[in-house]
Amino acid sequence: VQLQASGGGLVQAGGSLRLSCAASGRTFSRHAVAWFRQAPGKERVFVSFISGNGGRTRYTDSVKGRFTISRDNAKNTVYLHMNSLEPEDTAVYYCAAELDTIDTRSRYYTSNIYEYWGQGTLVTVSS
């Protein structure tokens, strides 16, 4: 599975962006996908997760109610809809994929369980 993240850019606080994670391969629906982000000088942290069939989603507390993750397996794409953006959301956003298993669903917030990673897309939120 190869992943390509896109959709980042510069937006004012309160604005919205939609990130996309496009995947290659025929087994995409068997893979759970997560978004992580890394702010300048900080560690990469979990943002959101979606199971292979889209039936299970998870969010870190700071984005609940503002971000929505979704997927279209017919298009091999996962989306991260980001609303009410804050300067603290500024970071490089990475999508990651791993086979959707019980272990994946239990440790979805842990970056080292994901085998496949996209290249990252920069989101900058100005105040």
mmCIF file of C-alpha atoms in Angstrom, residues 20-93:
data_model
loop_
_atom_site.group_PDB
_atom_site.id
_atom_site.type_symbol
_atom_site.label_atom_id
_atom_site.label_comp_id
_atom_site.label_asym_id
_atom_site.label_seq_id
_atom_site.Cartn_x
_atom_site.Cartn_y
_atom_site.Cartn_z
ATOM 1 C CA SER A 20 -7.007 13.536 1.569
ATOM 2 C CA CYS A 21 -5.031 10.327 1.839
ATOM 3 C CA ALA A 22 -5.083 8.462 -1.457
ATOM 4 C CA ALA A 23 -3.933 4.854 -1.466
ATOM 5 C CA SER A 24 -2.785 2.442 -4.102
ATOM 6 C CA GLY A 25 -3.521 -1.265 -4.016
ATOM 7 C CA ARG A 26 -6.572 -3.496 -4.089
ATOM 8 C CA THR A 27 -6.637 -4.252 -0.361
ATOM 9 C CA PHE A 28 -7.279 -0.739 0.902
ATOM 10 C CA SER A 29 -10.622 -1.650 2.454
ATOM 11 C CA ARG A 30 -8.786 -4.160 4.653
ATOM 12 C CA HIS A 31 -6.618 -1.421 6.108
ATOM 13 C CA ALA A 32 -7.371 0.897 8.952
ATOM 14 C CA VAL A 33 -6.078 4.426 8.490
ATOM 15 C CA ALA A 34 -4.969 7.036 10.979
ATOM 16 C CA TRP A 35 -3.900 10.646 10.803
ATOM 17 C CA PHE A 36 -1.003 11.866 12.900
ATOM 18 C CA ARG A 37 0.484 15.334 13.080
ATOM 19 C CA GLN A 38 3.826 16.793 14.009
ATOM 20 C CA ALA A 39 4.175 20.408 15.031
ATOM 21 C CA PRO A 40 7.557 22.154 14.762
ATOM 22 C CA GLY A 41 9.883 20.931 17.478
ATOM 23 C CA LYS A 42 7.380 18.418 18.823
ATOM 24 C CA GLU A 43 6.748 14.712 18.561
ATOM 25 C CA ARG A 44 4.341 13.150 16.110
ATOM 26 C CA VAL A 45 0.964 12.615 17.783
ATOM 27 C CA PHE A 46 -2.253 10.835 16.997
ATOM 28 C CA VAL A 47 -5.175 12.804 15.555
ATOM 29 C CA SER A 48 -7.814 10.430 14.204
ATOM 30 C CA PHE A 49 -8.502 6.818 13.194
ATOM 31 C CA ILE A 50 -10.934 4.997 10.962
ATOM 32 C CA SER A 51 -11.417 1.263 10.562
ATOM 33 C CA GLY A 52 -11.301 -0.501 7.221
ATOM 34 C CA ASN A 53 -15.044 -0.413 6.658
ATOM 35 C CA GLY A 54 -15.429 3.041 8.182
ATOM 36 C CA GLY A 55 -17.579 1.780 11.011
ATOM 37 C CA ARG A 56 -15.234 2.785 13.803
ATOM 38 C CA THR A 57 -13.687 6.200 14.256
ATOM 39 C CA ARG A 58 -11.587 7.728 16.999
ATOM 40 C CA TYR A 59 -10.269 11.210 17.723
ATOM 41 C CA THR A 60 -7.849 12.824 20.056
ATOM 42 C CA ASP A 61 -9.652 15.039 22.555
ATOM 43 C CA SER A 62 -8.361 18.332 21.167
ATOM 44 C CA VAL A 63 -10.052 17.811 17.783
ATOM 45 C CA LYS A 64 -13.321 16.192 18.838
ATOM 46 C CA GLY A 65 -16.259 18.122 17.463
ATOM 47 C CA ARG A 66 -14.043 19.965 14.965
ATOM 48 C CA PHE A 67 -12.502 17.208 12.813
ATOM 49 C CA THR A 68 -14.287 14.384 11.030
ATOM 50 C CA ILE A 69 -12.600 11.396 9.445
ATOM 51 C CA SER A 70 -14.261 9.489 6.627
ATOM 52 C CA ARG A 71 -13.339 7.155 3.803
ATOM 53 C CA ASP A 72 -14.460 6.183 0.342
ATOM 54 C CA ASN A 73 -13.132 2.717 -0.359
ATOM 55 C CA ALA A 74 -14.350 2.867 -3.950
ATOM 56 C CA LYS A 75 -11.892 5.741 -4.420
ATOM 57 C CA ASN A 76 -9.212 4.304 -2.109
ATOM 58 C CA THR A 77 -9.238 7.570 -0.187
ATOM 59 C CA VAL A 78 -9.532 8.669 3.423
ATOM 60 C CA TYR A 79 -10.464 12.233 4.274
ATOM 61 C CA LEU A 80 -9.921 14.424 7.296
ATOM 62 C CA HIS A 81 -12.390 17.284 7.385
ATOM 63 C CA MET A 82 -11.027 19.999 9.654
ATOM 64 C CA ASN A 83 -13.292 22.811 10.836
ATOM 65 C CA SER A 84 -12.836 25.647 13.318
ATOM 66 C CA LEU A 85 -9.099 25.436 12.859
ATOM 67 C CA GLU A 86 -6.884 26.913 15.534
ATOM 68 C CA PRO A 87 -3.239 28.042 15.401
ATOM 69 C CA GLU A 88 -2.466 25.028 17.611
ATOM 70 C CA ASP A 89 -3.506 22.779 14.719
ATOM 71 C CA THR A 90 -0.504 23.946 12.708
ATOM 72 C CA ALA A 91 1.568 20.888 11.864
ATOM 73 C CA VAL A 92 2.590 18.466 9.185
ATOM 74 C CA TYR A 93 -0.193 15.916 8.898
#
